[in-house]
CSV table of C-alpha atoms in Angstrom, one decimal:
chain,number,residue,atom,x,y,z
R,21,UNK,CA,-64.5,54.7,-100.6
R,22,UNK,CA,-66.1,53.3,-97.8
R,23,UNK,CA,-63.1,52.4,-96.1
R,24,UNK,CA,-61.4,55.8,-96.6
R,25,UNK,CA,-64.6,57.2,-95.3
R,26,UNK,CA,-64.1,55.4,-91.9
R,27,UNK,CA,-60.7,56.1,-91.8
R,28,UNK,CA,-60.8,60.0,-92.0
R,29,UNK,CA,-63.7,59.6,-89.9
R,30,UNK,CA,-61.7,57.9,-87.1
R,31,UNK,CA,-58.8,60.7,-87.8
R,32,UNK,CA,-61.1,63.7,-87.6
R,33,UNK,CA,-62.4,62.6,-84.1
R,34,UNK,CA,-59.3,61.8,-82.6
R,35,UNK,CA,-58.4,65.5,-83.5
R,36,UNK,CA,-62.0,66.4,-81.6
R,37,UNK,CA,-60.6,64.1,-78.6
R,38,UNK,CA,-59.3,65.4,-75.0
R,39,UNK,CA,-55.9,63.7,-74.2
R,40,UNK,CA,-55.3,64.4,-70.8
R,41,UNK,CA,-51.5,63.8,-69.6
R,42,UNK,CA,-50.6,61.7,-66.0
R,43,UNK,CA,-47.1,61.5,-64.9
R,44,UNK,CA,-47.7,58.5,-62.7
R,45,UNK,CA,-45.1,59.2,-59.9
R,46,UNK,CA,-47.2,62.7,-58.9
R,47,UNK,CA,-50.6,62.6,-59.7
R,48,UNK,CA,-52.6,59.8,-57.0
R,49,UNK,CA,-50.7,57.9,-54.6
R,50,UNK,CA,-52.9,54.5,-53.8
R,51,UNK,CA,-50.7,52.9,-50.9
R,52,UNK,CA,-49.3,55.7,-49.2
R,53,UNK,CA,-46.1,55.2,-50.3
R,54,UNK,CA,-45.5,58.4,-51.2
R,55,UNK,CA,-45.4,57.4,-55.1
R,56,UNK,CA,-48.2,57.8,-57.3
R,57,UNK,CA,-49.3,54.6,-58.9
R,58,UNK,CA,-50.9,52.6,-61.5
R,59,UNK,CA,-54.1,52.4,-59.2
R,60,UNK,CA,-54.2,55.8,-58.0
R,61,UNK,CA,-55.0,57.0,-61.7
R,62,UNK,CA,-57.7,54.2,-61.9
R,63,UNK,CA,-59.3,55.7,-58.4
R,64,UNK,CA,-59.2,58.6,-60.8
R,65,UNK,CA,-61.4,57.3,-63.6
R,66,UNK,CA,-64.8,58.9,-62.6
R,67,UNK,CA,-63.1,62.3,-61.9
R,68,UNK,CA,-61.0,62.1,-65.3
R,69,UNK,CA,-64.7,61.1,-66.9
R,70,UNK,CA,-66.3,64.3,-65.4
R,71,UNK,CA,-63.9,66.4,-66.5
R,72,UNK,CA,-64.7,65.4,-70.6
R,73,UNK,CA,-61.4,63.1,-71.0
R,74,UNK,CA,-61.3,60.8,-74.1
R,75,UNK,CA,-58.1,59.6,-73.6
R,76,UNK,CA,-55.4,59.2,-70.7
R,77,UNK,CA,-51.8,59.4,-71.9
R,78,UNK,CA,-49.7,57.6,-69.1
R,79,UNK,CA,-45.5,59.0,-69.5
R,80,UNK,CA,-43.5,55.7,-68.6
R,81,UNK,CA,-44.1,53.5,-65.9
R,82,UNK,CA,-42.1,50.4,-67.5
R,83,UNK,CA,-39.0,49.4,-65.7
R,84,UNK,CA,-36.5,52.0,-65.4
R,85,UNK,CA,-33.3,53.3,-63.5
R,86,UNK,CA,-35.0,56.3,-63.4
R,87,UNK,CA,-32.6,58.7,-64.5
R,88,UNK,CA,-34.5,60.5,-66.9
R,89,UNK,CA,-38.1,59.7,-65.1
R,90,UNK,CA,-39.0,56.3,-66.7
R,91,UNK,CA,-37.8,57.7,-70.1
R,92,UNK,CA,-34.4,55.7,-70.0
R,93,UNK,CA,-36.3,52.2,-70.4
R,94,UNK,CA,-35.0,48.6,-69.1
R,95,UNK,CA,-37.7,46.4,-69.7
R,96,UNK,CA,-40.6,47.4,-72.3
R,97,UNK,CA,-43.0,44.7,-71.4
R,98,UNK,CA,-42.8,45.1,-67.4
R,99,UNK,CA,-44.3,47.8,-65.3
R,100,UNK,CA,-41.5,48.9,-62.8
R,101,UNK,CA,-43.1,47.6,-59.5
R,102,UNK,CA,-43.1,51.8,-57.8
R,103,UNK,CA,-46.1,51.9,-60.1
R,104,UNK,CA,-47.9,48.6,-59.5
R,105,UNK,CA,-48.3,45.2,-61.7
R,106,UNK,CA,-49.5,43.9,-64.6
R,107,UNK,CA,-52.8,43.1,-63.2
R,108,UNK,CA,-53.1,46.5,-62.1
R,109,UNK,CA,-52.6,48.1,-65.6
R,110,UNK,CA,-55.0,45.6,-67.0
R,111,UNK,CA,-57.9,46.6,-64.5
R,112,UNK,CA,-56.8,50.1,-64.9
R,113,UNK,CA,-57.7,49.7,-68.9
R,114,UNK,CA,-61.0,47.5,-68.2
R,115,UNK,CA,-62.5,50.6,-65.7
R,116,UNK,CA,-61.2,53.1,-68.1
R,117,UNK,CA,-62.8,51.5,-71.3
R,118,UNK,CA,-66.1,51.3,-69.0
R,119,UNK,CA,-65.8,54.6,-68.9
R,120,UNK,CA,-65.4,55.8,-72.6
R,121,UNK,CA,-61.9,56.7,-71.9
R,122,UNK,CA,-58.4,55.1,-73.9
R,123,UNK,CA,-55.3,54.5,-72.3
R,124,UNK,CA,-52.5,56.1,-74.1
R,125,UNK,CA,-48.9,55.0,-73.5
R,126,UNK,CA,-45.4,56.7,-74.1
R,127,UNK,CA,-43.4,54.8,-76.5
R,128,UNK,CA,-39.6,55.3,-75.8
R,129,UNK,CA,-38.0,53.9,-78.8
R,130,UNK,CA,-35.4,56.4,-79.8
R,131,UNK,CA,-33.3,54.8,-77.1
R,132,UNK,CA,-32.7,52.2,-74.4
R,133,UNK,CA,-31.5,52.1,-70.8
R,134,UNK,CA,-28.2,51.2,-70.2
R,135,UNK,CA,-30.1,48.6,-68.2
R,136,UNK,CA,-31.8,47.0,-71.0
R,137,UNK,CA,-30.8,43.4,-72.0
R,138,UNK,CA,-30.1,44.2,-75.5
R,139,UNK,CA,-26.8,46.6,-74.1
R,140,UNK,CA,-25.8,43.9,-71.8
R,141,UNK,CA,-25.6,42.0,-74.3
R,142,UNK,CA,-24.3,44.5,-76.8
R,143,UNK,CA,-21.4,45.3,-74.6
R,144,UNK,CA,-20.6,41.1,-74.0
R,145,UNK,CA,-19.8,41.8,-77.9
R,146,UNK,CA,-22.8,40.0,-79.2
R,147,UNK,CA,-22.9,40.8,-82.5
R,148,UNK,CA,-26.3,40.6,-83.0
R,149,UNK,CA,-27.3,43.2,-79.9
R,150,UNK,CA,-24.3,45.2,-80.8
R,151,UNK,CA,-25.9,46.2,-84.0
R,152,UNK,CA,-29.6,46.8,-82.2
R,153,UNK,CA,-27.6,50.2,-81.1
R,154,UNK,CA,-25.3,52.5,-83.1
R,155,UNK,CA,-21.3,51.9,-82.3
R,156,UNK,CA,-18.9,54.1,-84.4
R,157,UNK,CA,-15.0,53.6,-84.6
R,158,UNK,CA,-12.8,56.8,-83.5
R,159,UNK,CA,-12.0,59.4,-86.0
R,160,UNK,CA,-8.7,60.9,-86.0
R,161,UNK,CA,-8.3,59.4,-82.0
R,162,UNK,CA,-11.2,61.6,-81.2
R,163,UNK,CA,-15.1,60.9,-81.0
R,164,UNK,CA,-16.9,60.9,-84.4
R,165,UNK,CA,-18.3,63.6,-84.6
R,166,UNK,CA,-18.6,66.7,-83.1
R,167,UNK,CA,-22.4,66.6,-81.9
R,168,UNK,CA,-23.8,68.2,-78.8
R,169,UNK,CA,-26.1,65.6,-76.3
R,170,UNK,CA,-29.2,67.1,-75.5
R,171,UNK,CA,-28.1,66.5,-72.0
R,172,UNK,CA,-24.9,68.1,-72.8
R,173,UNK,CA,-21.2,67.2,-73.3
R,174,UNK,CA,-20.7,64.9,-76.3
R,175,UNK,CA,-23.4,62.4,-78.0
R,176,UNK,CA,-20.0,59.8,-77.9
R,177,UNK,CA,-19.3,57.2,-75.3
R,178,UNK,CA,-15.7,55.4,-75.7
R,179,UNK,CA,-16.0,51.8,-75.0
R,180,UNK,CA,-12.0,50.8,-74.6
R,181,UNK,CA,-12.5,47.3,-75.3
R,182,UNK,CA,-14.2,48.0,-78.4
R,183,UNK,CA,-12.0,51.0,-78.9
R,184,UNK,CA,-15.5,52.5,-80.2
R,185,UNK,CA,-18.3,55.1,-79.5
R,186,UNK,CA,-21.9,54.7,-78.7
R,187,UNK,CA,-24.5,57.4,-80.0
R,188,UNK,CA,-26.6,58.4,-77.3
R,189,UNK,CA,-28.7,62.0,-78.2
R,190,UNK,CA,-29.7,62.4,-74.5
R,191,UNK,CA,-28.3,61.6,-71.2
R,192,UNK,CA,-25.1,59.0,-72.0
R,193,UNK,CA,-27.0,55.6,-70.1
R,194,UNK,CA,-29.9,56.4,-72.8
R,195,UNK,CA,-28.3,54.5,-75.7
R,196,UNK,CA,-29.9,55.0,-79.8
R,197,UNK,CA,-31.2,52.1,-81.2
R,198,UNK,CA,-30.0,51.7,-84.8
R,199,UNK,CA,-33.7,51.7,-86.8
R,200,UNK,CA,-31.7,50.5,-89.6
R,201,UNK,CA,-31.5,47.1,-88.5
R,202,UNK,CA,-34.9,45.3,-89.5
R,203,UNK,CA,-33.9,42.9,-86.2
R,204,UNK,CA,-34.1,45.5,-84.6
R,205,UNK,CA,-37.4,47.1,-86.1
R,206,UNK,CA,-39.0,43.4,-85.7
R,207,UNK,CA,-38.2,43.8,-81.9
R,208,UNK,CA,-39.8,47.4,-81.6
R,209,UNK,CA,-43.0,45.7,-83.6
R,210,UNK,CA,-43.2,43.0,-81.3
R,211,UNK,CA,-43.0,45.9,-78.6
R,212,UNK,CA,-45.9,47.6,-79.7
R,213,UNK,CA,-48.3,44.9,-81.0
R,214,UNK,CA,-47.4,43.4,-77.1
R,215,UNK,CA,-49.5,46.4,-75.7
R,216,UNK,CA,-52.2,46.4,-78.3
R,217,UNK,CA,-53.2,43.1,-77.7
R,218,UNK,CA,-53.3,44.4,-73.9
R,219,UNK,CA,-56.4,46.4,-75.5
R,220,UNK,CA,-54.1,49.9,-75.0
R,221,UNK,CA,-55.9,52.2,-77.7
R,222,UNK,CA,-52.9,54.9,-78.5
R,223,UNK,CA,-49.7,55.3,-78.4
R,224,UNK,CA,-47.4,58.6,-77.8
R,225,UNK,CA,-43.9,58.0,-79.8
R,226,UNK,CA,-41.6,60.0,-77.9
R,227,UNK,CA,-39.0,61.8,-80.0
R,228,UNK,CA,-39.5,59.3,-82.5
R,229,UNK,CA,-38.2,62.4,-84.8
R,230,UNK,CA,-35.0,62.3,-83.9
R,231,UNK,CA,-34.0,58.5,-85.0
């Protein structure tokens, strides 16, 4: 009883909490580069703290060809270097926990990058990272399935030397990561237990409802 206690306890606060939202590339630029970064928010922190802000939910600065803004992901585990370095998220987390304030990241795990290692190696035709993502064989010479990309045009990519299709639900270098292989799943654990153990206190599944 006790435990269930704590734990609605915990839930009902959360819902009392203020999540305030940064889009990293727009909101402080530290360096005058011209791109806002992971120490401009940190500069933030006392502002962000006046305002009444529990938590900060950061959209994706991990590495990223950029052509959905960070949400097409090459690398989960590194910060693309427009946004700063690893040392600079830490510090960012340390000054924001100083201040009574959790760091929030945008998890991206509907899809990869085109640029991720696990497509590379998907489209060498290694089985094992071909299966990570979700290939389908044509259908009467024609994608398939019929489905609309949120982008739009087709969810189908032909790969000719596979002579199959990759699902992609957005824009078509955005590939869908097959949740039904546990592999896979073990990877995305991995993933998230990676930034937890960086002391990051939430996480933000983006359109985890559409796997």
């Amino acid at each position: 009883k006790d435990k269930e206690s704590k734990m609605r306890k915990n839930i009902n606060d959360f819902k009392k909490s203020t999540v305030y939202q940064i889009y990293p590339k727009s909101f402080y630029d530290s360096n005058g580069d011209g791109i806002g970064d992971l120490k401009g928010i940190m500069e933030k922190i006392p502002y962000l703290k006046e305002l009444g802000v529990d938590y900060i939910w950061i959209t994706p600065f991990y590495v990223s060809p950029q052509n959905d803004n960070g949400y097409d992901v090459a690398d989960y585990l590194k910060i693309d270097p427009q946004f700063g370095t690893m040392e600079d998220l830490e510090d960012l987390i340390k000054k924001a926990d100083e201040n009574q304030i959790g760091i929030m990241l945008d998890m991206v795990l509907n899809h990869s990058s085109t640029e991720h290692q696990w497509f590379k190696k998907a489209l060498k035709g290694e089985a094992k990272y071909k299966d990570y993502y979700i290939f389908k064989s044509p259908r009467d010479g024609k994608a398939p399935t019929n489905w609309i990309s949120k982008f739009g045009g087709s969810v189908w990519e032909y790969i000719e030397e596979f002579d199959e299709y990759y699902l992609h639900l957005f824009d078509k270098t955005q590939v869908d990561l097959n949740w039904d292989n546990p592999e896979l799943r073990d990877e995305i654990y991995k993933i998230v237990n990676f930034w937890i153990e960086k002391r990051v206190k939430g996480f933000r599944f983006d359109v985890i409802n559409l796997i």
